[in-house]
Short mmCIF file of C-alpha atoms in Angstrom, two decimals:
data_model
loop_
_atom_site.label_atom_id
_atom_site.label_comp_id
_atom_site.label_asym_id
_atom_site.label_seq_id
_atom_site.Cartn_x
_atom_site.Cartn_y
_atom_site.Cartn_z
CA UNK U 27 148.70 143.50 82.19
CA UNK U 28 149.43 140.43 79.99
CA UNK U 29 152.79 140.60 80.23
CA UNK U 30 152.99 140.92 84.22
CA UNK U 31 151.11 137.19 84.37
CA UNK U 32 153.36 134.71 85.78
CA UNK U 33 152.37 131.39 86.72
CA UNK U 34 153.62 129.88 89.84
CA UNK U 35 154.56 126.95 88.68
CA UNK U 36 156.86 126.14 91.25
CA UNK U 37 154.13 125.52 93.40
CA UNK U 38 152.34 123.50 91.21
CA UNK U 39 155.26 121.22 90.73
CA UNK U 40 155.20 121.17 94.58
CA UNK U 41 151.89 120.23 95.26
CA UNK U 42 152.40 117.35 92.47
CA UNK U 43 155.57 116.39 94.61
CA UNK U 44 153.41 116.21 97.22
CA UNK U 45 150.59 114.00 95.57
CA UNK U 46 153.90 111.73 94.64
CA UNK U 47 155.29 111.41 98.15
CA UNK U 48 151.88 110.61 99.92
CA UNK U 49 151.70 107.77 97.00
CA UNK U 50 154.55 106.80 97.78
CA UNK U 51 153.56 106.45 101.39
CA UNK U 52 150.35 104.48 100.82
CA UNK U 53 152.69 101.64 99.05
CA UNK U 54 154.81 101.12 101.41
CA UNK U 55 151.92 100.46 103.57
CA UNK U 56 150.85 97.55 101.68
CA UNK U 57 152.30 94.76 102.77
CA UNK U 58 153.95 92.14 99.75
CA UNK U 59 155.13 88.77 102.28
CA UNK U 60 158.44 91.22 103.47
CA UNK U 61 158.72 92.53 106.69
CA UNK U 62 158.59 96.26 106.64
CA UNK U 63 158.55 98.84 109.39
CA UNK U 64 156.96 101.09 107.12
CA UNK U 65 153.98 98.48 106.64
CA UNK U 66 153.05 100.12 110.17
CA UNK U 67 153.27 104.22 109.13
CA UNK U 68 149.54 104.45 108.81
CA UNK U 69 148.51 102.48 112.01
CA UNK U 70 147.56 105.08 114.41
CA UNK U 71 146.74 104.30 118.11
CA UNK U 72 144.08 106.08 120.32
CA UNK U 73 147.33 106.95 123.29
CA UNK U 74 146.66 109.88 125.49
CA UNK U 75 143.17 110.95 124.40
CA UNK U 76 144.50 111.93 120.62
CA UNK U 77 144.97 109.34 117.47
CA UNK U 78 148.96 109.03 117.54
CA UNK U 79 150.87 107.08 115.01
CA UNK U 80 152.36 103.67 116.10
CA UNK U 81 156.01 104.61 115.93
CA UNK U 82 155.65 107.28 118.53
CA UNK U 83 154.25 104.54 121.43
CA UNK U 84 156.74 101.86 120.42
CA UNK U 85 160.05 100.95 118.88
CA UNK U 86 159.25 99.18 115.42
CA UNK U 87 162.35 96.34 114.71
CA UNK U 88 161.99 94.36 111.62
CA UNK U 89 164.47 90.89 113.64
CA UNK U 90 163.93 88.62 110.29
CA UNK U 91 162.62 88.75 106.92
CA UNK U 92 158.97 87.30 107.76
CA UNK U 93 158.37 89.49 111.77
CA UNK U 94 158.30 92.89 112.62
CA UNK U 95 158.19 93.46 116.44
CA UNK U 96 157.09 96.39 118.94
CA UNK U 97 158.36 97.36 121.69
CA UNK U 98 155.82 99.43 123.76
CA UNK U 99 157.07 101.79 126.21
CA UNK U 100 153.76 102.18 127.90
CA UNK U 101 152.72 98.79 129.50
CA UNK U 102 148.80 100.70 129.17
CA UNK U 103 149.07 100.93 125.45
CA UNK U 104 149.72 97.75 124.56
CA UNK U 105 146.14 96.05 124.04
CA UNK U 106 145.40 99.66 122.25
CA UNK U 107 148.54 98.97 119.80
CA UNK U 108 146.96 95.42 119.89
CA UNK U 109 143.80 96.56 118.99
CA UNK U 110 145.21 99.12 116.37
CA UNK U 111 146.63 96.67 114.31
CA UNK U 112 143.87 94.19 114.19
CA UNK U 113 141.70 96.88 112.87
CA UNK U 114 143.92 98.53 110.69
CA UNK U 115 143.24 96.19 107.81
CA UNK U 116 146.33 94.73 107.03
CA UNK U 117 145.79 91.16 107.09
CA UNK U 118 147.83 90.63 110.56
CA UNK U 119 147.55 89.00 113.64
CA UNK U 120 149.60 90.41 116.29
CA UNK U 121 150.88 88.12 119.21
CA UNK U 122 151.68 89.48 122.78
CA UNK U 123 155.09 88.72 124.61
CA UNK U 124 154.83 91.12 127.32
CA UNK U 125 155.25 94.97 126.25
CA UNK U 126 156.65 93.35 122.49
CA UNK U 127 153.74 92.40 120.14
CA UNK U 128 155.06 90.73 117.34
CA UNK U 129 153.30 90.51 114.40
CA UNK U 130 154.31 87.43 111.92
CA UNK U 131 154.12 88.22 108.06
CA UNK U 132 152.17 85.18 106.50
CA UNK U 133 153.14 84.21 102.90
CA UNK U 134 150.39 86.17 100.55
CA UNK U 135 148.18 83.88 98.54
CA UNK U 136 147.45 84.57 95.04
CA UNK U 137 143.79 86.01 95.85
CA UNK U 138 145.17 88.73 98.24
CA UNK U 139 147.79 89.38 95.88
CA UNK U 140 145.00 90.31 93.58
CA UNK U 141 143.42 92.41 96.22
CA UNK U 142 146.05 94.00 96.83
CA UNK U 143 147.60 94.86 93.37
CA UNK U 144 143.33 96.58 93.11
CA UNK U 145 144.02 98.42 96.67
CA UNK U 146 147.56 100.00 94.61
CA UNK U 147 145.15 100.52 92.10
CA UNK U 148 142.92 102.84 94.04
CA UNK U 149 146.13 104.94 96.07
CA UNK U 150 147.59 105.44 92.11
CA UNK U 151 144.16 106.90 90.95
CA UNK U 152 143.77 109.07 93.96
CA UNK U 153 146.76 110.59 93.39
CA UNK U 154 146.10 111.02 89.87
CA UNK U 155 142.88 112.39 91.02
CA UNK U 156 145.04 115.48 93.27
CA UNK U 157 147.60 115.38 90.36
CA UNK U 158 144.39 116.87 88.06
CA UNK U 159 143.38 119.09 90.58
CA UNK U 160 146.63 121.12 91.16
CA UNK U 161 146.12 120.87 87.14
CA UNK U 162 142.95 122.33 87.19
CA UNK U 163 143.85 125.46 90.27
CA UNK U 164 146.85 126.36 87.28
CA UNK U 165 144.58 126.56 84.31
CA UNK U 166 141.71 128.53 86.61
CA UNK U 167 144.45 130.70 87.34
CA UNK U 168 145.38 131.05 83.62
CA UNK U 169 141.36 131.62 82.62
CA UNK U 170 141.51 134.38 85.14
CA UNK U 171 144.45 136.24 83.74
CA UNK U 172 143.28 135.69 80.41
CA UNK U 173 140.19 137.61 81.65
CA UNK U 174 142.44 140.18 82.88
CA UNK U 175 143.54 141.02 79.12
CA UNK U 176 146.00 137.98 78.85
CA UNK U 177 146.69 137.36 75.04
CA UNK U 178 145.67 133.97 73.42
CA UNK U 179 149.17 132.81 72.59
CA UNK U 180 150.41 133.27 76.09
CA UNK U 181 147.42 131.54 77.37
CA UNK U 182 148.04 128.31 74.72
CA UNK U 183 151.73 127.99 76.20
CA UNK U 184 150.94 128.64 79.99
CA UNK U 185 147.96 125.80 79.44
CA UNK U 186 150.59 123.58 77.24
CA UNK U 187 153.50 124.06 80.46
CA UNK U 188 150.90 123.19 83.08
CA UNK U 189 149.78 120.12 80.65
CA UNK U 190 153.27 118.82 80.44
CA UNK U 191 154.17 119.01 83.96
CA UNK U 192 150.40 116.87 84.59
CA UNK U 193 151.59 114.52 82.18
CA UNK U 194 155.28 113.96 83.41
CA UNK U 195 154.08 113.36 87.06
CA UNK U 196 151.05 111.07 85.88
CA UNK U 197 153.45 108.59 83.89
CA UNK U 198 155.38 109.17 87.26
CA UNK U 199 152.31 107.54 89.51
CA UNK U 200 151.83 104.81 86.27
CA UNK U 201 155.65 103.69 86.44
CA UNK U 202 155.16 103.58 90.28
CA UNK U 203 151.84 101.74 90.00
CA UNK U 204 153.62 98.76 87.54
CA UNK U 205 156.54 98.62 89.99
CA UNK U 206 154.05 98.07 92.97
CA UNK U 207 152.22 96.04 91.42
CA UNK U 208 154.94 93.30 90.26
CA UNK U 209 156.20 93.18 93.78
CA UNK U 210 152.87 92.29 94.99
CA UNK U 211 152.32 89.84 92.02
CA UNK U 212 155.87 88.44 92.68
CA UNK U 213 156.07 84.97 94.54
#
């Protein structure tokens, strides 16, 4: 039985992928002073009786380095995209031109640069967080075939693989964390 016991690690490495993607995702939601369509990925809007994300009521257009403007195609939606954004916690105060709200990107100041370097703070250790439990699913899955009659030695390198890949995509998040971080911090 031992020697039938393969580890799927394939899908391990894919759910850390996906604990690295959705990281990624939650940075480029923090704003650092620059313009950024993707600031706006998270904003989601109460259209049509279900929570919808921003893009999908709007065009997003980033004109200049310091504005990102939306076009709404729905003259309706517009105080809810309003409303959206004030709420959504980033620090922005949208201004109405018809069906475009533009929303001006003030310079950061060095206290909500702090906050915001702790906010990347939080995102990295969550992920780190679902990095250790795709961990822990592979080495419950190697306790249970060494229950099934799985020797010690192949249970040492099975738990050393699945430690290695944890490792690789945790100094991943900690390289992307730094990186973050001195944007933010950067003037």
């Amino acid at each position: 039985m031992s020697d039938d016991f393969m580890l799927d690690t394939d899908d391990l490495e894919r759910r850390m992928n996906g604990a690295i993607a959705s990281l990624r995702t939650e940075f480029a939601s923090l704003r650092t002073g620059r313009a950024s369509a993707s600031m706006l990925e998270l904003v989601m809007v109460d259209a049509y009786g279900s929570s919808t994300p921003i893009n999908q009521v709007g065009t997003v257009n980033v004109p200049e380095p310091r504005m990102v403007t939306i076009n709404v195609w729905d003259k309706a939606l517009v105080g809810k995209v309003e409303k959206a954004i004030r709420e959504s916690g980033l620090g922005i105060n949208p201004q109405l031109n018809g069906t475009i709200i533009m929303l001006p990107i003030p310079e950061l100041n060095e206290e909500r640069r702090t906050q915001l370097t702790k906010v990347a703070g939080q995102y990295a250790e969550s992920a780190r967080v679902s990095i250790r439990n795709v961990r822990r699913d592979g080495m419950d899955q190697i306790k249970k075939a060494k229950a099934d009659g799985m020797s010690e030695d192949d249970q040492k390198v099975w738990e050393g693989e699945v430690q290695d890949m944890t490792n690789k995509f945790i100094a991943q998040i900690d390289e992307q964390l730094e990186s973050k971080q001195a944007e933010i911090m950067q003037v």
